mmCIF file of C-alpha atoms in Angstrom:
data_model
loop_
_atom_site.group_PDB
_atom_site.id
_atom_site.type_symbol
_atom_site.label_atom_id
_atom_site.label_comp_id
_atom_site.label_asym_id
_atom_site.label_seq_id
_atom_site.Cartn_x
_atom_site.Cartn_y
_atom_site.Cartn_z
ATOM 1 C CA UNK A 10 -0.472 22.847 3.865
ATOM 2 C CA UNK A 11 -1.642 22.767 0.271
ATOM 3 C CA UNK A 12 -4.496 20.349 0.949
ATOM 4 C CA UNK A 13 -7.140 22.846 0.069
ATOM 5 C CA UNK A 14 -5.167 23.887 -2.993
ATOM 6 C CA UNK A 15 -4.815 20.436 -4.499
ATOM 7 C CA UNK A 16 -5.225 21.038 -8.181
ATOM 8 C CA UNK A 17 -7.740 18.924 -10.115
ATOM 9 C CA UNK A 18 -6.064 16.474 -12.460
ATOM 10 C CA UNK A 19 -7.436 15.473 -15.846
ATOM 11 C CA UNK A 20 -6.019 12.207 -17.066
ATOM 12 C CA UNK A 21 -4.377 12.435 -20.506
ATOM 13 C CA UNK A 22 -6.372 10.852 -23.343
ATOM 14 C CA UNK A 23 -3.706 8.216 -23.996
ATOM 15 C CA UNK A 24 -4.282 6.780 -20.535
ATOM 16 C CA UNK A 25 -7.815 5.822 -21.584
ATOM 17 C CA UNK A 26 -6.236 3.415 -24.069
ATOM 18 C CA UNK A 27 -4.194 1.999 -21.198
ATOM 19 C CA UNK A 28 -7.378 1.665 -19.131
ATOM 20 C CA UNK A 29 -9.092 -0.288 -21.923
ATOM 21 C CA UNK A 30 -6.071 -2.583 -22.221
ATOM 22 C CA UNK A 31 -6.152 -3.367 -18.504
ATOM 23 C CA UNK A 32 -9.878 -4.042 -18.543
ATOM 24 C CA UNK A 33 -9.435 -6.420 -21.488
ATOM 25 C CA UNK A 34 -6.647 -8.221 -19.618
ATOM 26 C CA UNK A 35 -8.740 -8.508 -16.451
ATOM 27 C CA UNK A 36 -11.715 -9.771 -18.462
ATOM 28 C CA UNK A 37 -9.555 -12.491 -19.990
ATOM 29 C CA UNK A 38 -8.155 -13.442 -16.569
ATOM 30 C CA UNK A 39 -11.660 -13.747 -15.133
ATOM 31 C CA UNK A 40 -12.908 -15.720 -18.122
ATOM 32 C CA UNK A 41 -10.006 -18.139 -17.684
ATOM 33 C CA UNK A 42 -10.856 -18.515 -13.980
ATOM 34 C CA UNK A 43 -7.428 -17.281 -12.910
ATOM 35 C CA UNK A 44 -8.780 -15.213 -9.996
ATOM 36 C CA UNK A 45 -11.954 -14.631 -8.014
ATOM 37 C CA UNK A 46 -12.834 -10.980 -7.262
ATOM 38 C CA UNK A 47 -12.511 -10.211 -3.555
ATOM 39 C CA UNK A 48 -12.333 -7.187 -1.275
ATOM 40 C CA UNK A 49 -9.050 -5.883 0.098
ATOM 41 C CA UNK A 50 -6.880 -7.854 -2.307
ATOM 42 C CA UNK A 51 -3.932 -5.469 -2.106
ATOM 43 C CA UNK A 52 -3.404 -6.914 1.377
ATOM 44 C CA UNK A 53 -4.761 -10.462 1.104
ATOM 45 C CA UNK A 54 -4.472 -11.436 -2.561
ATOM 46 C CA UNK A 55 -0.943 -12.835 -2.842
ATOM 47 C CA UNK A 56 -0.586 -14.459 -6.276
ATOM 48 C CA UNK A 57 2.972 -14.400 -7.644
ATOM 49 C CA UNK A 58 1.920 -15.757 -11.045
ATOM 50 C CA UNK A 59 -0.630 -12.942 -11.480
ATOM 51 C CA UNK A 60 2.071 -10.390 -10.616
ATOM 52 C CA UNK A 61 4.400 -11.934 -13.201
ATOM 53 C CA UNK A 62 1.722 -11.646 -15.886
ATOM 54 C CA UNK A 63 1.313 -7.965 -15.016
ATOM 55 C CA UNK A 64 5.080 -7.549 -15.152
ATOM 56 C CA UNK A 65 5.204 -9.114 -18.627
ATOM 57 C CA UNK A 66 2.848 -6.365 -19.802
ATOM 58 C CA UNK A 67 4.898 -3.587 -18.238
ATOM 59 C CA UNK A 68 2.290 -2.721 -15.581
ATOM 60 C CA UNK A 69 4.579 -2.912 -12.546
ATOM 61 C CA UNK A 70 7.309 -0.360 -11.877
ATOM 62 C CA UNK A 71 5.796 1.754 -14.630
ATOM 63 C CA UNK A 72 7.484 4.935 -13.425
ATOM 64 C CA UNK A 73 10.983 3.390 -13.388
ATOM 65 C CA UNK A 74 13.406 4.561 -16.089
ATOM 66 C CA UNK A 75 13.948 2.070 -18.901
ATOM 67 C CA UNK A 76 17.486 1.174 -17.779
ATOM 68 C CA UNK A 77 15.969 -0.250 -14.611
ATOM 69 C CA UNK A 78 13.241 -2.229 -16.382
ATOM 70 C CA UNK A 79 10.441 0.354 -16.329
ATOM 71 C CA UNK A 80 8.543 2.386 -18.906
ATOM 72 C CA UNK A 81 9.048 5.848 -17.389
ATOM 73 C CA UNK A 82 5.259 6.149 -17.622
ATOM 74 C CA UNK A 83 4.682 8.312 -14.525
ATOM 75 C CA UNK A 84 2.471 8.346 -11.449
ATOM 76 C CA UNK A 85 -0.774 8.989 -13.341
ATOM 77 C CA UNK A 86 -0.337 5.909 -15.533
ATOM 78 C CA UNK A 87 0.277 3.856 -12.409
ATOM 79 C CA UNK A 88 -2.841 5.389 -10.865
ATOM 80 C CA UNK A 89 -4.954 4.147 -13.783
ATOM 81 C CA UNK A 90 -3.503 0.633 -13.584
ATOM 82 C CA UNK A 91 -3.923 0.309 -9.826
ATOM 83 C CA UNK A 92 -7.418 1.782 -9.924
ATOM 84 C CA UNK A 93 -8.570 -0.851 -12.409
ATOM 85 C CA UNK A 94 -6.897 -3.722 -10.549
ATOM 86 C CA UNK A 95 -8.453 -2.704 -7.229
ATOM 87 C CA UNK A 96 -11.912 -2.144 -8.706
ATOM 88 C CA UNK A 97 -11.784 -5.655 -10.184
ATOM 89 C CA UNK A 98 -10.751 -7.185 -6.836
ATOM 90 C CA UNK A 99 -7.630 -8.659 -8.454
ATOM 91 C CA UNK A 100 -4.870 -10.380 -6.381
ATOM 92 C CA UNK A 101 -2.128 -7.741 -6.319
ATOM 93 C CA UNK A 102 -0.604 -8.143 -2.843
ATOM 94 C CA UNK A 103 2.601 -9.858 -3.982
ATOM 95 C CA UNK A 104 4.028 -6.868 -5.842
ATOM 96 C CA UNK A 105 2.058 -4.101 -4.108
ATOM 97 C CA UNK A 106 4.618 -2.773 -1.627
ATOM 98 C CA UNK A 107 7.537 -3.006 -4.060
ATOM 99 C CA UNK A 108 5.591 -1.232 -6.798
ATOM 100 C CA UNK A 109 4.062 1.402 -4.522
ATOM 101 C CA UNK A 110 6.862 2.475 -2.233
ATOM 102 C CA UNK A 111 10.087 0.476 -1.952
ATOM 103 C CA UNK A 112 10.750 0.630 -5.701
ATOM 104 C CA UNK A 113 10.278 4.423 -5.859
ATOM 105 C CA UNK A 114 12.290 4.718 -2.634
ATOM 106 C CA UNK A 115 15.186 2.785 -4.172
ATOM 107 C CA UNK A 116 14.936 4.921 -7.278
ATOM 108 C CA UNK A 117 15.156 8.139 -5.259
ATOM 109 C CA UNK A 118 17.620 7.203 -2.526
ATOM 110 C CA UNK A 119 19.360 3.983 -3.643
ATOM 111 C CA UNK A 120 22.832 3.506 -5.059
ATOM 112 C CA UNK A 121 23.314 2.514 -8.702
ATOM 113 C CA UNK A 122 24.195 -1.005 -7.579
ATOM 114 C CA UNK A 123 21.000 -1.233 -5.492
ATOM 115 C CA UNK A 124 18.886 0.045 -8.382
ATOM 116 C CA UNK A 125 20.314 -2.472 -10.846
ATOM 117 C CA UNK A 126 20.023 -5.284 -8.291
ATOM 118 C CA UNK A 127 16.388 -4.766 -7.296
ATOM 119 C CA UNK A 128 14.391 -2.586 -9.707
ATOM 120 C CA UNK A 129 14.365 -4.859 -12.809
ATOM 121 C CA UNK A 130 13.056 -7.765 -10.706
ATOM 122 C CA UNK A 131 10.321 -5.542 -9.270
ATOM 123 C CA UNK A 132 9.277 -4.463 -12.773
ATOM 124 C CA UNK A 133 9.124 -8.097 -13.929
ATOM 125 C CA UNK A 134 6.822 -8.932 -11.014
ATOM 126 C CA UNK A 135 9.380 -11.331 -9.557
ATOM 127 C CA UNK A 136 10.971 -9.402 -6.652
ATOM 128 C CA UNK A 137 8.668 -8.881 -3.671
ATOM 129 C CA UNK A 138 9.345 -6.571 -0.704
ATOM 130 C CA UNK A 139 8.087 -6.091 2.862
ATOM 131 C CA UNK A 140 8.709 -3.014 5.029
ATOM 132 C CA UNK A 141 9.490 -3.074 8.758
ATOM 133 C CA UNK A 142 8.102 0.127 10.266
ATOM 134 C CA UNK A 143 5.627 -0.323 13.166
ATOM 135 C CA UNK A 144 6.819 -1.703 16.496
ATOM 136 C CA UNK A 145 5.236 -3.216 19.641
ATOM 137 C CA UNK A 146 3.787 -0.652 22.073
ATOM 138 C CA UNK A 147 4.413 2.223 19.676
ATOM 139 C CA UNK A 148 2.012 1.344 16.888
ATOM 140 C CA UNK A 149 2.411 3.521 13.826
ATOM 141 C CA UNK A 150 4.172 6.360 15.676
ATOM 142 C CA UNK A 151 7.312 5.938 13.629
ATOM 143 C CA UNK A 152 9.211 8.592 15.577
ATOM 144 C CA UNK A 153 9.131 6.137 18.524
ATOM 145 C CA UNK A 154 11.150 3.494 16.677
ATOM 146 C CA UNK A 155 13.338 1.512 19.067
ATOM 147 C CA UNK A 156 14.920 -0.997 16.686
ATOM 148 C CA UNK A 157 18.631 -0.265 17.022
ATOM 149 C CA UNK A 158 21.273 -0.089 14.289
ATOM 150 C CA UNK A 159 24.788 -0.214 15.739
ATOM 151 C CA UNK A 160 27.805 0.732 13.659
ATOM 152 C CA UNK A 161 30.322 -2.105 13.186
ATOM 153 C CA UNK A 162 33.181 -2.731 10.785
ATOM 154 C CA UNK A 163 31.914 -2.591 7.162
ATOM 155 C CA UNK A 164 28.285 -2.251 8.146
ATOM 156 C CA UNK A 165 25.617 -2.222 10.862
ATOM 157 C CA UNK A 166 24.030 -4.683 13.269
ATOM 158 C CA UNK A 167 20.270 -4.446 13.735
ATOM 159 C CA UNK A 168 18.266 -5.654 16.741
ATOM 160 C CA UNK A 169 14.603 -5.101 17.493
ATOM 161 C CA UNK A 170 11.070 -6.199 16.690
ATOM 162 C CA UNK A 171 8.676 -5.060 13.985
ATOM 163 C CA UNK A 172 4.955 -5.833 13.873
ATOM 164 C CA UNK A 173 2.192 -5.693 11.273
ATOM 165 C CA UNK A 174 4.762 -6.391 8.580
ATOM 166 C CA UNK A 175 2.630 -7.337 5.586
ATOM 167 C CA UNK A 176 3.805 -10.248 3.448
ATOM 168 C CA UNK A 177 7.187 -10.710 5.178
ATOM 169 C CA UNK A 178 6.683 -14.501 5.126
ATOM 170 C CA UNK A 179 6.610 -14.420 1.310
ATOM 171 C CA UNK A 180 8.886 -11.467 0.480
ATOM 172 C CA UNK A 181 12.440 -11.892 -0.767
ATOM 173 C CA UNK A 182 13.573 -8.535 0.650
ATOM 174 C CA UNK A 183 12.810 -6.497 3.769
ATOM 175 C CA UNK A 184 13.459 -2.762 4.262
ATOM 176 C CA UNK A 185 13.777 -1.863 7.960
ATOM 177 C CA UNK A 186 13.592 1.531 9.654
ATOM 178 C CA UNK A 187 15.990 1.607 12.622
ATOM 179 C CA UNK A 188 17.534 4.100 14.997
ATOM 180 C CA UNK A 189 21.163 4.870 14.125
ATOM 181 C CA UNK A 190 21.728 7.264 17.039
ATOM 182 C CA UNK A 191 20.441 7.654 20.588
ATOM 183 C CA UNK A 192 17.024 9.352 20.880
ATOM 184 C CA UNK A 193 17.294 13.137 21.064
ATOM 185 C CA UNK A 194 14.958 16.076 21.487
ATOM 186 C CA UNK A 195 14.254 15.848 17.783
ATOM 187 C CA UNK A 196 12.612 12.409 17.654
ATOM 188 C CA UNK A 197 12.840 12.397 13.866
ATOM 189 C CA UNK A 198 16.630 12.581 13.858
ATOM 190 C CA UNK A 199 18.971 9.586 13.891
ATOM 191 C CA UNK A 200 16.981 7.098 11.829
ATOM 192 C CA UNK A 201 18.072 5.014 8.862
ATOM 193 C CA UNK A 202 16.754 2.447 6.368
ATOM 194 C CA UNK A 203 18.396 -0.926 5.811
ATOM 195 C CA UNK A 204 17.871 -3.565 3.106
ATOM 196 C CA UNK A 205 17.858 -7.217 4.215
ATOM 197 C CA UNK A 206 17.504 -10.096 1.770
ATOM 198 C CA UNK A 207 15.296 -12.946 3.003
ATOM 199 C CA UNK A 208 15.396 -15.571 4.282
ATOM 200 C CA UNK A 209 18.094 -14.563 6.761
ATOM 201 C CA UNK A 210 19.322 -16.743 9.676
ATOM 202 C CA UNK A 211 19.089 -13.849 12.162
ATOM 203 C CA UNK A 212 15.556 -12.812 11.141
ATOM 204 C CA UNK A 213 12.564 -14.625 12.646
ATOM 205 C CA UNK A 214 9.154 -14.134 11.025
ATOM 206 C CA UNK A 215 6.058 -15.105 13.014
ATOM 207 C CA UNK A 216 2.422 -14.844 11.872
ATOM 208 C CA UNK A 217 -0.083 -12.331 13.259
ATOM 209 C CA UNK A 218 -3.410 -13.755 12.140
ATOM 210 C CA UNK A 219 -6.573 -11.820 11.317
ATOM 211 C CA UNK A 220 -9.998 -12.563 12.795
ATOM 212 C CA UNK A 221 -10.519 -14.782 9.749
ATOM 213 C CA UNK A 222 -7.435 -16.848 10.545
ATOM 214 C CA UNK A 223 -5.757 -15.447 7.438
ATOM 215 C CA UNK A 224 -2.036 -14.828 7.563
ATOM 216 C CA UNK A 225 -0.989 -11.536 5.981
ATOM 217 C CA UNK A 226 0.704 -9.671 8.855
ATOM 218 C CA UNK A 227 3.817 -10.737 10.733
ATOM 219 C CA UNK A 228 5.974 -10.061 13.726
ATOM 220 C CA UNK A 229 9.599 -9.782 12.562
ATOM 221 C CA UNK A 230 12.378 -10.211 15.125
ATOM 222 C CA UNK A 231 15.860 -8.958 14.216
ATOM 223 C CA UNK A 232 18.622 -10.542 16.326
ATOM 224 C CA UNK A 233 21.957 -8.849 15.639
ATOM 225 C CA UNK A 234 21.379 -8.872 11.887
ATOM 226 C CA UNK A 235 24.501 -7.759 10.002
ATOM 227 C CA UNK A 236 23.747 -5.347 7.162
ATOM 228 C CA UNK A 237 26.729 -4.379 4.990
ATOM 229 C CA UNK A 238 27.242 -0.759 4.028
ATOM 230 C CA UNK A 239 26.204 -1.645 0.481
ATOM 231 C CA UNK A 240 22.692 -2.385 1.793
ATOM 232 C CA UNK A 241 22.095 0.911 3.601
ATOM 233 C CA UNK A 242 19.362 2.795 1.754
ATOM 234 C CA UNK A 243 20.150 6.497 1.513
ATOM 235 C CA UNK A 244 22.037 8.241 4.289
ATOM 236 C CA UNK A 245 22.147 6.949 7.888
ATOM 237 C CA UNK A 246 20.374 9.549 10.018
ATOM 238 C CA UNK A 247 18.156 10.688 7.139
ATOM 239 C CA UNK A 248 15.621 7.875 7.498
ATOM 240 C CA UNK A 249 12.745 10.094 8.600
ATOM 241 C CA UNK A 250 12.980 12.217 5.467
ATOM 242 C CA UNK A 251 13.137 9.087 3.303
ATOM 243 C CA UNK A 252 10.201 7.360 5.015
ATOM 244 C CA UNK A 253 8.106 10.516 4.811
ATOM 245 C CA UNK A 254 8.587 10.426 1.058
ATOM 246 C CA UNK A 255 7.400 6.787 0.983
ATOM 247 C CA UNK A 256 4.371 7.548 3.127
ATOM 248 C CA UNK A 257 3.105 10.072 0.591
ATOM 249 C CA UNK A 258 2.794 7.135 -1.803
ATOM 250 C CA UNK A 259 1.529 4.664 0.780
ATOM 251 C CA UNK A 260 -1.255 6.768 2.220
ATOM 252 C CA UNK A 261 -2.840 8.539 -0.732
ATOM 253 C CA UNK A 262 -3.294 5.777 -3.280
ATOM 254 C CA UNK A 263 -6.618 4.427 -4.564
ATOM 255 C CA UNK A 264 -6.278 1.386 -2.278
ATOM 256 C CA UNK A 265 -7.380 3.674 0.575
ATOM 257 C CA UNK A 266 -10.787 4.161 -1.029
ATOM 258 C CA UNK A 267 -11.276 1.099 -3.252
ATOM 259 C CA UNK A 268 -10.647 -1.875 -0.933
ATOM 260 C CA UNK A 269 -14.412 -2.337 -0.653
ATOM 261 C CA UNK A 270 -15.331 -1.247 -4.189
ATOM 262 C CA UNK A 271 -15.948 -4.851 -5.399
ATOM 263 C CA UNK A 272 -18.571 -5.144 -2.622
ATOM 264 C CA UNK A 273 -20.211 -1.861 -3.592
ATOM 265 C CA UNK A 274 -20.376 -2.935 -7.249
ATOM 266 C CA UNK A 275 -21.911 -6.336 -6.463
ATOM 267 C CA UNK A 276 -24.440 -4.787 -4.049
ATOM 268 C CA UNK A 277 -25.489 -2.209 -6.648
ATOM 269 C CA UNK A 278 -26.022 -4.946 -9.245
ATOM 270 C CA UNK A 279 -28.033 -6.987 -6.735
ATOM 271 C CA UNK A 280 -30.308 -4.071 -5.839
ATOM 272 C CA UNK A 281 -30.808 -3.203 -9.504
ATOM 273 C CA UNK A 282 -31.660 -6.823 -10.368
ATOM 274 C CA UNK A 283 -34.235 -6.817 -7.552
ATOM 275 C CA UNK A 284 -35.811 -3.648 -8.921
ATOM 276 C CA UNK A 285 -35.115 -1.742 -5.711
ATOM 277 C CA UNK A 286 -34.783 1.619 -7.398
ATOM 278 C CA UNK A 287 -35.789 3.398 -4.211
ATOM 279 C CA UNK A 288 -32.292 2.797 -2.902
ATOM 280 C CA UNK A 289 -30.758 5.035 -5.559
ATOM 281 C CA UNK A 290 -30.419 8.085 -3.303
ATOM 282 C CA UNK A 291 -28.495 6.201 -0.613
ATOM 283 C CA UNK A 292 -26.237 4.576 -3.182
ATOM 284 C CA UNK A 293 -25.803 7.891 -4.977
ATOM 285 C CA UNK A 294 -24.622 9.526 -1.763
ATOM 286 C CA UNK A 295 -21.947 6.860 -1.310
ATOM 287 C CA UNK A 296 -20.839 7.067 -4.942
ATOM 288 C CA UNK A 297 -20.629 10.876 -4.732
ATOM 289 C CA UNK A 298 -18.299 10.610 -1.724
ATOM 290 C CA UNK A 299 -16.261 7.981 -3.543
ATOM 291 C CA UNK A 300 -15.888 10.256 -6.552
ATOM 292 C CA UNK A 301 -14.764 13.217 -4.411
ATOM 293 C CA UNK A 302 -12.166 11.062 -2.626
ATOM 294 C CA UNK A 303 -11.013 9.663 -5.951
ATOM 295 C CA UNK A 304 -10.401 13.188 -7.204
ATOM 296 C CA UNK A 305 -8.359 13.973 -4.078
ATOM 297 C CA UNK A 306 -6.298 10.793 -4.481
ATOM 298 C CA UNK A 307 -5.776 11.599 -8.156
ATOM 299 C CA UNK A 308 -4.694 15.139 -7.270
ATOM 300 C CA UNK A 309 -2.058 13.761 -4.903
ATOM 301 C CA UNK A 310 -0.869 11.462 -7.719
ATOM 302 C CA UNK A 311 -0.591 14.597 -9.857
ATOM 303 C CA UNK A 312 1.631 16.201 -7.205
ATOM 304 C CA UNK A 313 3.809 13.074 -7.144
ATOM 305 C CA UNK A 314 4.007 13.151 -10.940
ATOM 306 C CA UNK A 315 5.297 16.730 -10.678
ATOM 307 C CA UNK A 316 8.009 15.639 -8.232
ATOM 308 C CA UNK A 317 6.324 16.848 -5.050
ATOM 309 C CA UNK A 318 6.201 15.124 -1.644
ATOM 310 C CA UNK A 319 2.591 15.667 -0.513
ATOM 311 C CA UNK A 320 2.885 13.722 2.749
ATOM 312 C CA UNK A 321 0.382 15.820 4.719
ATOM 313 C CA UNK A 322 -2.171 15.812 1.920
ATOM 314 C CA UNK A 323 -1.744 12.034 1.697
ATOM 315 C CA UNK A 324 -2.441 11.730 5.434
ATOM 316 C CA UNK A 325 -5.717 13.609 4.966
ATOM 317 C CA UNK A 326 -6.752 11.406 2.019
ATOM 318 C CA UNK A 327 -6.048 8.251 4.021
ATOM 319 C CA UNK A 328 -7.982 9.475 7.053
ATOM 320 C CA UNK A 329 -11.025 10.334 4.965
ATOM 321 C CA UNK A 330 -10.703 7.345 2.631
ATOM 322 C CA UNK A 331 -10.385 4.592 5.206
ATOM 323 C CA UNK A 332 -13.386 5.915 7.160
ATOM 324 C CA UNK A 333 -15.323 5.939 3.890
ATOM 325 C CA UNK A 334 -14.529 2.254 3.326
ATOM 326 C CA UNK A 335 -16.345 1.400 6.556
ATOM 327 C CA UNK A 336 -19.267 3.558 5.385
ATOM 328 C CA UNK A 337 -19.529 1.384 2.269
ATOM 329 C CA UNK A 338 -19.906 -1.728 4.426
ATOM 330 C CA UNK A 339 -22.565 -0.110 6.635
ATOM 331 C CA UNK A 340 -24.481 1.100 3.585
ATOM 332 C CA UNK A 341 -24.459 -2.316 1.896
ATOM 333 C CA UNK A 342 -25.608 -4.068 5.079
ATOM 334 C CA UNK A 343 -28.420 -1.567 5.573
ATOM 335 C CA UNK A 344 -29.669 -1.598 1.987
ATOM 336 C CA UNK A 345 -29.362 -5.270 1.111
ATOM 337 C CA UNK A 346 -30.222 -6.784 4.524
ATOM 338 C CA UNK A 347 -27.928 -9.667 3.541
ATOM 339 C CA UNK A 348 -26.219 -11.717 6.253
ATOM 340 C CA UNK A 349 -22.424 -11.890 5.839
ATOM 341 C CA UNK A 350 -21.302 -15.443 5.069
ATOM 342 C CA UNK A 351 -17.633 -16.152 4.262
ATOM 343 C CA UNK A 352 -18.511 -19.601 2.940
ATOM 344 C CA UNK A 353 -21.301 -18.500 0.609
ATOM 345 C CA UNK A 354 -21.109 -19.265 -3.091
ATOM 346 C CA UNK A 355 -23.043 -16.077 -3.811
ATOM 347 C CA UNK A 356 -20.717 -13.078 -4.224
ATOM 348 C CA UNK A 357 -22.665 -10.579 -2.101
ATOM 349 C CA UNK A 358 -22.727 -12.377 1.288
ATOM 350 C CA UNK A 359 -19.190 -13.670 0.726
ATOM 351 C CA UNK A 360 -17.739 -10.249 -0.093
ATOM 352 C CA UNK A 361 -19.707 -8.630 2.721
ATOM 353 C CA UNK A 362 -18.203 -11.113 5.198
ATOM 354 C CA UNK A 363 -14.683 -10.495 3.844
ATOM 355 C CA UNK A 364 -15.115 -6.747 4.115
ATOM 356 C CA UNK A 365 -16.546 -6.899 7.661
ATOM 357 C CA UNK A 366 -13.731 -9.131 8.899
ATOM 358 C CA UNK A 367 -11.026 -6.961 7.315
ATOM 359 C CA UNK A 368 -12.606 -3.658 8.337
ATOM 360 C CA UNK A 369 -10.892 -3.264 11.774
ATOM 361 C CA UNK A 370 -7.611 -2.821 9.921
ATOM 362 C CA UNK A 371 -8.758 -0.144 7.482
ATOM 363 C CA UNK A 372 -8.050 2.794 9.801
ATOM 364 C CA UNK A 373 -5.013 1.165 11.469
ATOM 365 C CA UNK A 374 -2.648 0.044 8.723
ATOM 366 C CA UNK A 375 -0.349 2.632 7.182
ATOM 367 C CA UNK A 376 -0.814 4.910 10.207
ATOM 368 C CA UNK A 377 -3.793 5.131 12.528
ATOM 369 C CA UNK A 378 -6.248 7.983 12.094
ATOM 370 C CA UNK A 379 -4.973 9.485 15.357
ATOM 371 C CA UNK A 380 -1.415 9.557 14.013
ATOM 372 C CA UNK A 381 -2.588 11.006 10.696
ATOM 373 C CA UNK A 382 -4.532 13.773 12.417
ATOM 374 C CA UNK A 383 -1.464 14.568 14.482
ATOM 375 C CA UNK A 384 0.525 14.949 11.257
ATOM 376 C CA UNK A 385 -2.079 17.336 9.890
ATOM 377 C CA UNK A 386 -2.362 19.277 13.159
ATOM 378 C CA UNK A 387 1.383 19.842 13.328
ATOM 379 C CA UNK A 388 1.371 21.158 9.783
ATOM 380 C CA UNK A 389 -1.456 23.521 10.675
ATOM 381 C CA UNK A 390 0.474 24.709 13.728
ATOM 382 C CA UNK A 391 -2.191 23.675 16.223
ATOM 383 C CA UNK A 392 -0.142 20.948 17.900
#
């Protein structure tokens, strides 16, 4: 594992111009009252019109080649854009999965027809994706997938159930991981990815509500769904390799450390306004950890930019990052002594309530910490 050899990345000077442009855009959006900063908006902030405005500026699908609607700007440019959007608490959920993983997956493994069909819409902020990975009773142990893909004339028929499928009730397209062959000694063999346009008469989507009553996650039931050969992503049987590539993008990004950053920023401003300078050491400790994790996440982005697949390093960043996000909440509660209140007009109690209610999912989504540590242990040869 190269985790301990992740090379520091220095962002090119031209990306600072990009950062200023994004901040100016976000300032104008806030001034116009087009969004309210909130925690965890890459999961809960579904706003298709906001995504379209980002797409108009070329800030979605930035790494796509120009013939597919992108700017060929690279993983580091995307890192800067996503970092600013998350720090501002902007509503980015609509395009998040397509921009982060299904778009790059299509670019790497898709056919020319699939690329031309889906990538330009993603880059415009108009085509939204969901991914069907986790299943009942197996959680995020993807090697235990039981959804079945059976070969039929001109395609495949899929049956099974997926859970924790973010945004499936809004998405126009679903990418499903399914088993194309009977389970074998190698649990990673015999998997495939399939593209299903939604809505589909053989796909039922049911809400899984959060403690808040919010509807972001879904149970997705596939009942003999026909998928033509033209909608198979990559090679049947090679799904584990393809998904592993996606997970490197899913698990290492700045969303794993910045979901609660809007809360940390508001709490710091509140303490400063109250003249509570004695809290600087505690806040400084949290910010120092944030900066170290940010450098790790940026280093993984650098590996992606160079064409690498740092899946194990990404697992380590997610494990550390999602535990840190809960530390932010504990620190803010301890220092401010503010009671969480989801209905408050004041930002601090409102954001604190949002963060507390979303916090059980931080270490679950995208792979539980137990799964991630298993990935790391296997790479180290101790499991």
